[in-house]
Coordinates of C-alpha atoms and ligand atoms in Angstrom, one line a residue:
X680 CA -21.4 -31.3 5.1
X681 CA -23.1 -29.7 2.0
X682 CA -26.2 -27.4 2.4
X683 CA -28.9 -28.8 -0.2
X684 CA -30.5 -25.9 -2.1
X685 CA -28.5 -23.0 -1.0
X686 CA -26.4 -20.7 -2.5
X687 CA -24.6 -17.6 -1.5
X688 CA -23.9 -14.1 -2.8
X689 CA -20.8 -11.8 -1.7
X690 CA -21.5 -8.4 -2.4
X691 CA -17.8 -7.5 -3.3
X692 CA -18.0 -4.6 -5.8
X693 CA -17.2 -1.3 -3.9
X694 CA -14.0 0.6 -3.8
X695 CA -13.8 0.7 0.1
X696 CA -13.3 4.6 0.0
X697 CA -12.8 5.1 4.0
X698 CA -9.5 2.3 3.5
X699 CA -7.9 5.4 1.0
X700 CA -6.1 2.5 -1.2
X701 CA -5.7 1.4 -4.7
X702 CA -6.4 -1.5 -3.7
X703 CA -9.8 -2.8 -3.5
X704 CA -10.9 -3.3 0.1
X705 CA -11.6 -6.6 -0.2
X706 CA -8.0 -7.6 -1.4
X707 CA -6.1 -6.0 2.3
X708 CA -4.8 -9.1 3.5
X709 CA -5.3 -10.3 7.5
X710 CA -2.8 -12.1 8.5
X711 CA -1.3 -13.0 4.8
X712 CA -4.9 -13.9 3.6
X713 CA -6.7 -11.6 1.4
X714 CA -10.3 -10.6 3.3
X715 CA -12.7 -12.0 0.8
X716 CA -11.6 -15.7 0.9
X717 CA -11.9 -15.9 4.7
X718 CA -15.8 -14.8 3.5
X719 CA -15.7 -17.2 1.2
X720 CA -13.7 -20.4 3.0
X721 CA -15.9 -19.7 5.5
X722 CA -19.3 -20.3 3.1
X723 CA -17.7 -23.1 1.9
X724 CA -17.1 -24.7 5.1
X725 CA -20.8 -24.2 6.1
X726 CA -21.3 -26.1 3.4
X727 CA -22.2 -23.4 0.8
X728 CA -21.2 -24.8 -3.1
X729 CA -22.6 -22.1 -5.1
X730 CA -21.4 -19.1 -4.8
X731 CA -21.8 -15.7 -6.4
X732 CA -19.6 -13.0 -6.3
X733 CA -20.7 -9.1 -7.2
X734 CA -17.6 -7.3 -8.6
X735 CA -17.5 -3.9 -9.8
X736 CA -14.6 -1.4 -8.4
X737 CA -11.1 -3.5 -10.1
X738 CA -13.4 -6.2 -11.2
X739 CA -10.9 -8.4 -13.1
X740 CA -8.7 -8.4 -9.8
X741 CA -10.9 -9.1 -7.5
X742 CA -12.1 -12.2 -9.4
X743 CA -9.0 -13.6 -9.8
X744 CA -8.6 -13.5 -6.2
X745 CA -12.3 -15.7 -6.0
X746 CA -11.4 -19.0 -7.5
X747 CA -14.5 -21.4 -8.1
X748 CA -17.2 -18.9 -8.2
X749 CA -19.6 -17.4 -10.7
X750 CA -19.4 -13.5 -10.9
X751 CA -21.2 -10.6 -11.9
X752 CA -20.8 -7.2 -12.2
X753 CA -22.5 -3.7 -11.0
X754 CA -20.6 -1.2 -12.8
X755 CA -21.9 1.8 -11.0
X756 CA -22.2 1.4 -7.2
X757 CA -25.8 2.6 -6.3
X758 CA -25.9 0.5 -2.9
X759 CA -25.9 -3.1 -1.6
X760 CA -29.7 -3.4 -2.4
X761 CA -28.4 -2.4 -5.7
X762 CA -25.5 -4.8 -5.7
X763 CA -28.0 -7.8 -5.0
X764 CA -29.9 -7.3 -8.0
X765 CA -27.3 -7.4 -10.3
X766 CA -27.0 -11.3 -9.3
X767 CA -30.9 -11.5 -9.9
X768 CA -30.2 -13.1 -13.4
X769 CA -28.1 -15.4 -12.2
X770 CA -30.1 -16.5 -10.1
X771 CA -33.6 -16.7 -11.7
X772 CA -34.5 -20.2 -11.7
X773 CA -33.8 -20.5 -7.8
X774 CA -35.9 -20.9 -5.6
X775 CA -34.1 -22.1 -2.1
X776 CA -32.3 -20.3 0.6
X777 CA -29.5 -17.1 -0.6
X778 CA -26.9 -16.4 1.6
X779 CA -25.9 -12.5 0.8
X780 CA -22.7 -11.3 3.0
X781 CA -20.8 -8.6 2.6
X782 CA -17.3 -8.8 1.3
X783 CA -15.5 -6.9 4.3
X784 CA -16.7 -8.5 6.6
X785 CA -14.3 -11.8 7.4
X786 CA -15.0 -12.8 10.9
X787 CA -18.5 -14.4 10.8
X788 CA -17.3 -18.2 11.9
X789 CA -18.7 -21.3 10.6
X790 CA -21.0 -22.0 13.2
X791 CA -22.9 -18.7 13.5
X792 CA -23.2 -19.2 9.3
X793 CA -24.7 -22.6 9.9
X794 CA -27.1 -21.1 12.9
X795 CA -28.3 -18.9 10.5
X796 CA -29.5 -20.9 8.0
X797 CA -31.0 -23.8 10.5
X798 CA -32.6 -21.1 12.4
X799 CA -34.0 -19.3 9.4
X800 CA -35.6 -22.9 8.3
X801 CA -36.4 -23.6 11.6
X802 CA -38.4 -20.6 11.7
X803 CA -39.7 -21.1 7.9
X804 CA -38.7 -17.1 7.5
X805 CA -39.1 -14.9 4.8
X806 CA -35.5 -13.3 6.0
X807 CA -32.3 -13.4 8.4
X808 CA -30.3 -11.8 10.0
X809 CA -27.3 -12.0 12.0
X810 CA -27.0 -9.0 14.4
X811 CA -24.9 -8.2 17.5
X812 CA -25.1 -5.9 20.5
X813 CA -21.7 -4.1 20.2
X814 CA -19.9 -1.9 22.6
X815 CA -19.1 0.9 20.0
X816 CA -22.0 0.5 17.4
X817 CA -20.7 3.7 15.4
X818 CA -21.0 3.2 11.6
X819 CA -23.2 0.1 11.7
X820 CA -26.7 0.2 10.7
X821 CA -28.9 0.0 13.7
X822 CA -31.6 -2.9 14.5
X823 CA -34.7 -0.8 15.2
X824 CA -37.0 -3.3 17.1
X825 CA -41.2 -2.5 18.2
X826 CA -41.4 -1.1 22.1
X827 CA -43.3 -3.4 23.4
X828 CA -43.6 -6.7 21.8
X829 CA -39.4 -6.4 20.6
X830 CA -40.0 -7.7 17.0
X831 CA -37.7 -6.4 14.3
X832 CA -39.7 -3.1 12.5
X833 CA -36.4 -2.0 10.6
X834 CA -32.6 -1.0 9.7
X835 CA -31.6 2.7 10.1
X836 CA -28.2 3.2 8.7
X837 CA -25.9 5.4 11.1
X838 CA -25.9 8.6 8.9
X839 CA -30.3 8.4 9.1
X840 CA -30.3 8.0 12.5
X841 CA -31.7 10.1 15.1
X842 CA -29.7 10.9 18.0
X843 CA -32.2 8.2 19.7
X844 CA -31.5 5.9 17.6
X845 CA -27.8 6.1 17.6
X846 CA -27.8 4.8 21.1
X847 CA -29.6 1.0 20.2
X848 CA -27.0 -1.3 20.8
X849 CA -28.2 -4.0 18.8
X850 CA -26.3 -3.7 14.9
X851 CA -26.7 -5.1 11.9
X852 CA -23.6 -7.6 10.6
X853 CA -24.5 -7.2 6.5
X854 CA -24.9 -10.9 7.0
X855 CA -28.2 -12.2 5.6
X856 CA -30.5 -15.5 4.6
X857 CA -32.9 -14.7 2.0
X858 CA -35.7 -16.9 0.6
X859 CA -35.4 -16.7 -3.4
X860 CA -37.1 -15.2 -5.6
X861 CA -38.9 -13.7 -2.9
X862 CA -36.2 -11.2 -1.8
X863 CA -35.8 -9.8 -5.4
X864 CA -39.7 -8.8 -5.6
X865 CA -39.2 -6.5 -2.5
X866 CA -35.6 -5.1 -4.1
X867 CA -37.5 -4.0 -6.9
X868 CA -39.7 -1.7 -4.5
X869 CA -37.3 0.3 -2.4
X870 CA -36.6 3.4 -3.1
X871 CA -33.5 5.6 -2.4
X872 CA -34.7 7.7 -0.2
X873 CA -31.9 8.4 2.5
X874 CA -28.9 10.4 2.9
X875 CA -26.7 9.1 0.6
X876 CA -29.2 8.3 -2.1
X877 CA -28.3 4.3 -2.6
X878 CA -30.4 1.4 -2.9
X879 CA -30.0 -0.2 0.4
X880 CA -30.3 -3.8 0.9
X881 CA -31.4 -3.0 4.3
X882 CA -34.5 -1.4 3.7
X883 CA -36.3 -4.5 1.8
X884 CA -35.6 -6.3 5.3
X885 CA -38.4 -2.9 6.4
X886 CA -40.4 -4.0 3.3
X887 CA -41.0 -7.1 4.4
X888 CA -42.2 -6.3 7.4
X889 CA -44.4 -4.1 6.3
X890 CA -45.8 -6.6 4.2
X891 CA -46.4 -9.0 7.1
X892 CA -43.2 -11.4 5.7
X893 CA -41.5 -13.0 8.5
X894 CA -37.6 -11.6 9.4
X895 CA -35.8 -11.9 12.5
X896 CA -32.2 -12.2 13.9
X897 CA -29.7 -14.8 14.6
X898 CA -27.7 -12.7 17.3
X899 CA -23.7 -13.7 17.7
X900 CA -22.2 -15.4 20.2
X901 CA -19.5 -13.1 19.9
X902 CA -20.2 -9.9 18.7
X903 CA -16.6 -9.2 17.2
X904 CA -17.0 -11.2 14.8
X905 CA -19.6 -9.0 13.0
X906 CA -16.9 -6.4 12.6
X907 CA -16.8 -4.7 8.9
X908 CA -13.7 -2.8 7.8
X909 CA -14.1 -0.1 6.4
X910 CA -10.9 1.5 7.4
X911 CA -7.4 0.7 8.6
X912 CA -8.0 0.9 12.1
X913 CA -10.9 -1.6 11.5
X914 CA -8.1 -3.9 9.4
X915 CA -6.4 -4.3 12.9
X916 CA -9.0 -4.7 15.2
X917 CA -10.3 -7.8 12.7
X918 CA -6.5 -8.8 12.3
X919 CA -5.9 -8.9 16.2
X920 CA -9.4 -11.1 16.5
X921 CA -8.2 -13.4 14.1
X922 CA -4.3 -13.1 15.3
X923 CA -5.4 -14.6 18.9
X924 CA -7.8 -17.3 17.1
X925 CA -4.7 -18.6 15.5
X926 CA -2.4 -18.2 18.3
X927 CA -5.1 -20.0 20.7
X928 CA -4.9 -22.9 18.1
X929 CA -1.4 -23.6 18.2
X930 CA -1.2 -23.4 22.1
X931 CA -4.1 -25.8 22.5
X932 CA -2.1 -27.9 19.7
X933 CA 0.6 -28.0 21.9
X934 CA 2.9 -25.6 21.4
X935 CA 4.4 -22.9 24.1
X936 CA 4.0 -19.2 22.9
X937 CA 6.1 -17.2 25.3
X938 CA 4.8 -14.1 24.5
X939 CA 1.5 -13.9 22.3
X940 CA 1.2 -10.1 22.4
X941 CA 4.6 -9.5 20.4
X942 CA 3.8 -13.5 17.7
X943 CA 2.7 -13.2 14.8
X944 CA 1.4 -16.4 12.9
X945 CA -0.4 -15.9 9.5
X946 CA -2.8 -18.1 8.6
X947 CA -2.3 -21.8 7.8
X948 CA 1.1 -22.9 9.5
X949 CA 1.2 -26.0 11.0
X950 CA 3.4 -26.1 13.9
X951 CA 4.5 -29.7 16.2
X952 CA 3.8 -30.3 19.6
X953 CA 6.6 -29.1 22.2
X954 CA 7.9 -26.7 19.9
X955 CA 8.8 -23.5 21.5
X956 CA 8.2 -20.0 19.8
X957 CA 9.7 -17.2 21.3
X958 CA 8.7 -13.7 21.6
X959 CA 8.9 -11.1 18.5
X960 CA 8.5 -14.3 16.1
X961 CA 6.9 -13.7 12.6
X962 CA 5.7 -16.6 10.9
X963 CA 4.6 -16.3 7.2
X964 CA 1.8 -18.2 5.6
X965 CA 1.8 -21.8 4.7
X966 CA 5.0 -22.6 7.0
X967 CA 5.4 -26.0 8.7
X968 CA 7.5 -26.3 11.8
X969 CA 7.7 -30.1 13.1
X970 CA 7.8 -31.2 16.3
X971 CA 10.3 -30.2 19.2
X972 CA 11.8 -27.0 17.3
X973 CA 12.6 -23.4 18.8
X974 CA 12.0 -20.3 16.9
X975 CA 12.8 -16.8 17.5
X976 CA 13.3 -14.3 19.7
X977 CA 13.3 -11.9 16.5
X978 CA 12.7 -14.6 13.8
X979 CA 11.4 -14.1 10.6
X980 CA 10.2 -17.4 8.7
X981 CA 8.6 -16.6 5.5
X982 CA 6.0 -19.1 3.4
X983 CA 7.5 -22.0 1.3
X984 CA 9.4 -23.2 4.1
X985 CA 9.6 -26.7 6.2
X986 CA 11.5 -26.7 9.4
X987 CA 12.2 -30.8 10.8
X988 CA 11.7 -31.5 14.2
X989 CA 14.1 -30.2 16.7
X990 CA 15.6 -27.9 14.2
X991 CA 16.5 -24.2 16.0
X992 CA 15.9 -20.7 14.2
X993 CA 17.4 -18.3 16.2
X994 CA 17.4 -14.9 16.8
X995 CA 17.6 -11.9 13.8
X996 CA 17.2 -15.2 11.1
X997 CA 15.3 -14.6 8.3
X998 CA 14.1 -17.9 6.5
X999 CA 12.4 -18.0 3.1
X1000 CA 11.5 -20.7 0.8
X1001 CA 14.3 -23.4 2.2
X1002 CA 13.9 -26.7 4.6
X1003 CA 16.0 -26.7 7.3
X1004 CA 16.8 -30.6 8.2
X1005 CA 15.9 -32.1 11.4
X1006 CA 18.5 -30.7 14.2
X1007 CA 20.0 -28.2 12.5
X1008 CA 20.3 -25.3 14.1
X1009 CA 20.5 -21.7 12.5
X1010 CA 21.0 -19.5 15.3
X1011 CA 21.9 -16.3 15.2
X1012 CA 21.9 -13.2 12.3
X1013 CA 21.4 -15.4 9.1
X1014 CA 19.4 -15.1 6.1
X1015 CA 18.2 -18.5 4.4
X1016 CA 16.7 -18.0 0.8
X1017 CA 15.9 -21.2 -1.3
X1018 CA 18.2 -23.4 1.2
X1019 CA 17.9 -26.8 1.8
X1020 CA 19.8 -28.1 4.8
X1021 CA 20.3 -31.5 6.1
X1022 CA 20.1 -32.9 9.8
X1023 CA 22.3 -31.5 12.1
X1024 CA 23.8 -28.7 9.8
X1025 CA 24.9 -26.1 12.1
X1026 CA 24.7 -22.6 10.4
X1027 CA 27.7 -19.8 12.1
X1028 CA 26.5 -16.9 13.2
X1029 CA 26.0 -14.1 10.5
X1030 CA 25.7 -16.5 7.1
X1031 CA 24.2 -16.0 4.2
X1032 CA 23.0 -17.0 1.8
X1033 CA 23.3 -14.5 -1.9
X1034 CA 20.3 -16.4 -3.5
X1035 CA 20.0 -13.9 -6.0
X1036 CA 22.1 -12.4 -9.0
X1037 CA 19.6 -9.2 -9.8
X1038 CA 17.8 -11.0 -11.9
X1039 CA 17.3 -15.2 -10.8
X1040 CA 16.7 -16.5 -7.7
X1041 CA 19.4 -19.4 -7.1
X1042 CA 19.8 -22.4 -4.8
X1043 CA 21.8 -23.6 -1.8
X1044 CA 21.9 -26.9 -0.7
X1045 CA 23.7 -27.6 2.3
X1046 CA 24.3 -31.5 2.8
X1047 CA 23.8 -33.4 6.8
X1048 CA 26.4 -32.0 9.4
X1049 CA 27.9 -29.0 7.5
X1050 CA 29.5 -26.4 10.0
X1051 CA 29.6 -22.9 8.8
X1052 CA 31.8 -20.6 10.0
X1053 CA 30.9 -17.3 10.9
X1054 CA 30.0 -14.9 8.0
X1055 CA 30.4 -17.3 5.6
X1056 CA 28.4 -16.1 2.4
X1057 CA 27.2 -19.0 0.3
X1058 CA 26.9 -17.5 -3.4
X1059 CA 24.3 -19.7 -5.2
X1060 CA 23.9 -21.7 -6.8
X1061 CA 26.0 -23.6 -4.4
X1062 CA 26.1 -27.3 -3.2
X1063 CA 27.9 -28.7 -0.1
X1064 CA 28.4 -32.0 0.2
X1065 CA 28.1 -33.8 3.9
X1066 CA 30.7 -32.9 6.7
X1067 CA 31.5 -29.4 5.1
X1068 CA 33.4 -27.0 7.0
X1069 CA 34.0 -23.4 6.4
X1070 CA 36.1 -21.1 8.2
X1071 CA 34.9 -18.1 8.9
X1072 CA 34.8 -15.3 6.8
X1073 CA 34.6 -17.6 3.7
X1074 CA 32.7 -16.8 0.6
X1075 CA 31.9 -19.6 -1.5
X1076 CA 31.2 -18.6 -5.0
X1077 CA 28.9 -21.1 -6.9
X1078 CA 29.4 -24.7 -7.7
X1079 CA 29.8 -28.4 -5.9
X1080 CA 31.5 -29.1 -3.4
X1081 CA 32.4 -32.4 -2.4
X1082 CA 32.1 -33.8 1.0
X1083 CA 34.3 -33.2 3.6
X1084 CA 35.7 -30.7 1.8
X1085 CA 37.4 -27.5 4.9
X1086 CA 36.9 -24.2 2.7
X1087 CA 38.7 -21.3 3.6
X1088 CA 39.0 -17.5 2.5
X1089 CA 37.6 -14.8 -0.3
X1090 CA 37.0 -16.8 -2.5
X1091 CA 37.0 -19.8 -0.7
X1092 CA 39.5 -22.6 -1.6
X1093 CA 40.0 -26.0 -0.1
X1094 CA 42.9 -26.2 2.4
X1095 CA 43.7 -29.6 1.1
X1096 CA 42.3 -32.1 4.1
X1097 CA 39.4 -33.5 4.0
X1098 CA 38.0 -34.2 7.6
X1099 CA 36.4 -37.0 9.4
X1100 CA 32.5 -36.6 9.2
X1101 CA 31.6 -35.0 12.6
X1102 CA 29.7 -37.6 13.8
X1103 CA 32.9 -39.5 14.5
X1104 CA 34.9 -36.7 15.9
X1105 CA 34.9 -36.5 19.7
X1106 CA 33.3 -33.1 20.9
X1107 CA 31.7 -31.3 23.2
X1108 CA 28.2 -30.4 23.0
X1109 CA 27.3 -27.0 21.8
Ligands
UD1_2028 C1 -23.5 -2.1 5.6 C2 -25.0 -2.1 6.0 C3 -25.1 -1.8 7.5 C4 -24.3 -2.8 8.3 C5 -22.9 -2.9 7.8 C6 -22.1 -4.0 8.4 C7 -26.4 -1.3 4.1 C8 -27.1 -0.2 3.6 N1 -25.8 -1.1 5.3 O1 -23.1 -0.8 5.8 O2 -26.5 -1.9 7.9 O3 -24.3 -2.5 9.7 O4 -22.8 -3.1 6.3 O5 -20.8 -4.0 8.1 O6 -26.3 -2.4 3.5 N2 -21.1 -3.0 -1.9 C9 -21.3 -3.4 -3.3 N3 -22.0 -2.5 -4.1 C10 -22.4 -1.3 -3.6 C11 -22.2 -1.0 -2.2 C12 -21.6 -1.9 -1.4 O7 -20.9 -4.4 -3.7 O8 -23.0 -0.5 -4.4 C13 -20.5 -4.0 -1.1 C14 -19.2 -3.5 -0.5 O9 -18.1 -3.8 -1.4 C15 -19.0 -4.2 0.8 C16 -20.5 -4.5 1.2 O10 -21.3 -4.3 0.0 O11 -18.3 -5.4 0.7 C17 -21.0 -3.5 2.3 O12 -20.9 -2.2 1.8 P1 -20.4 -1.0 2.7 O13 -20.4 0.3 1.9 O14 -19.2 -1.3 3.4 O15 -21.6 -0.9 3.8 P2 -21.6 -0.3 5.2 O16 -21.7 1.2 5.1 O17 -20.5 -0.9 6.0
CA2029 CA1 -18.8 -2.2 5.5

């Protein structure tokens, strides 16, 4: 669905001081996805198209991490009220609904994006704004609502505060929907005038009040998803939220998590029904797992690769980049790097695979039924044909090797018999 006349600014141009990095804050990554583009997949989901992006503290890196938006820049950071103005002449012909949300804060779901803008034309407002009662409101600005009737008077930000004040609850996300150009009239009267001498976006919310404009606040359903980070500790609380999101997703996709406390599944993995992940299991962005599979305990499988259903990653496995074929098992003590395996390839305990020289990454492929020894290293590039055998200890050094081909010893050399594919070999089940 795609909101008619609305478009959306990210304020995104501060140096996150409190996260003590070189990076900018916006760029820490939850869950292998940098914090701005869950703020701005979200948008996009509620069905934002246009959006804006302030930059300003490692501009020309933080765009390129904002594909498909418009940007512009505030080179000195004098506040967020400050930071919205600097998108006023990009935005002077509009006249709809503006989305402004602060970069740091990645949690605010879909949903509660699209309540805020039905309920702020619903309510034909002036301004919105999404609040939450938290727990521990320390560092948020504060909603500071009338006595008696309960309307919304105005924001006080933590370090204004009086002691009284400290103690309301209700906080304020960032998250806002303006009417345009009304919002920019009122930016152009607030002053600076509190502690730390910035234009806040906050106070033209008081403005308007005062004027007799209408604001009031979308509340969350669930107030940790208002969270802002500011701070390392704050990275982990939003990266646990999101963590248990994804985790939740898999299980009610059908797949058994054996211990969720100790998984940890980056964003977009896909993962079949009935597959089983056990506990201390890392699994990289991007990664699909097909149906029927067991990872872990202790696995590491890293973006750029596909396991096929039934396939088994053991434990101490790392896997990058590679596709492990359906019902092949790599179980124990192995490193895959830019492998492809074929079904029913069964990897010995301890392989590897040397994918790279010092300077190039090279490739392994590994053909249907191979048996590896134990401790075989695979120097790529490396082929092996179908029905492969190595014994163990053998190091293969680069090249093509047919199928069927028993490989033995440092370097490995054929020892001359070719053997029957395994498939046609009696044998016990392993
Ligand atoms: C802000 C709000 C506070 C709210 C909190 C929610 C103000 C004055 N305060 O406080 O009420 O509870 O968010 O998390 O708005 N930015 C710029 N340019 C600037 C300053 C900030 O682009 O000059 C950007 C930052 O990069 C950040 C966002 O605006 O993404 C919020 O700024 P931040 O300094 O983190 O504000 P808070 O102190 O958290
Ligand atoms: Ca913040």
């Amino acid at each position: 669905m795609s909101l008619q006349n609305v478009k959306a600014v990210i304020l995104a141009a501060g140096k996150g001081v409190r996260m003590k990095s070189d990076r900018p804050k916006v760029l820490h990554e939850l869950l292998g996805r940098p914090i701005l583009d869950f703020v701005l997949r979200n948008l996009r989901l509620a069905g934002v198209r246009e959006i804006i992006v302030v930059v300003g503290h490692q501009a020309e890196n933080v765009k390129a991490a904002a594909t498909g938006c418009r940007f512009v820049e505030q080179k000195e950071q004098k506040g967020t009220g400050h930071a919205l103005l600097c998108a006023q002449a990009e935005l002077k012909d509009f006249s709809g609904d503006l989305f402004v949300v602060a970069g740091d804060a990645p949690l605010v779901g879909v949903e509660t994006l699209r309540r805020m803008i039905e309920d702020h034309r619903a309510g034909k407002r002036d301004a919105t704004f999404l609040s939450a009662c938290l727990d521990d409101p320390k560092g948020y600005g504060r909603v500071v609502r009338d006595k008696e009737s309960g309307r919304f008077l105005r924001f006080v930000e933590e370090a204004d505060a009086t002691p009284e004040q400290r103690n309301i609850p209700e906080c304020n996300s960032g998250g806002y929907v303006f009417r345009c150009p009304a919002i920019f009239d009122a930016l152009r009267e607030i002053k600076p005038d509190n502690k730390k001498g910035e234009l806040y976006l906050t106070d033209a919310l008081g403005l308007f009040v005062a004027l007799g404009r209408t604001v009031e606040a979308v509340r969350s359903l669930n107030p940790a998803e208002i969270y802002g980070i500011n701070s390392r500790r704050d990275l982990v609380a939003a990266t646990n939220f999101i963590r248990w999101k994804v985790l939740e997703y898999h299980m009610d996709n059908g797949v058994t998590v054996i211990d969720p406390s100790t998984t940890f599944i980056e964003e977009d993995v896909t993962i079949g029904q009935d597959t089983v992940v056990q506990p201390f299991t890392i699994l990289r962005r991007g990664v699909v797992i097909g149906k029927g599979c067991e990872v872990g305990p202790f696995a590491q499988i890293r973006s750029g690769t596909v396991v096929e259903d039934g396939a088994e990653i053991g434990n101490f496995v790392e896997v990058k980049r590679s596709r492990v074929g359906a019902h092949s098992k790599v179980k124990h003590l192995t490193y895959l790097g830019d492998a492809t395996l074929g079904s029913r390839v069964n990897i010995g305990a301890g392989t590897i695979t040397a994918n790279y020289d010092g300077v190039h990454k090279h490739s392994t492929r590994i053909g249907d039924r191979v048996h590896t020894g134990s401790n075989t290293v695979l120097v790529a590039p490396v082929r092996l044909g179908a029905d492969v055998r190595t014994g163990a200890g053998a190091v293969v050094v680069r090249g093509d090797i047919p199928a069927g081909t028993v490989l033995v010893g440092v370097p490995a050399r054929p020892i001359g018999k070719k053997i029957q594919p395994l498939t046609k070999v009696k044998r016990k089940r392993a």
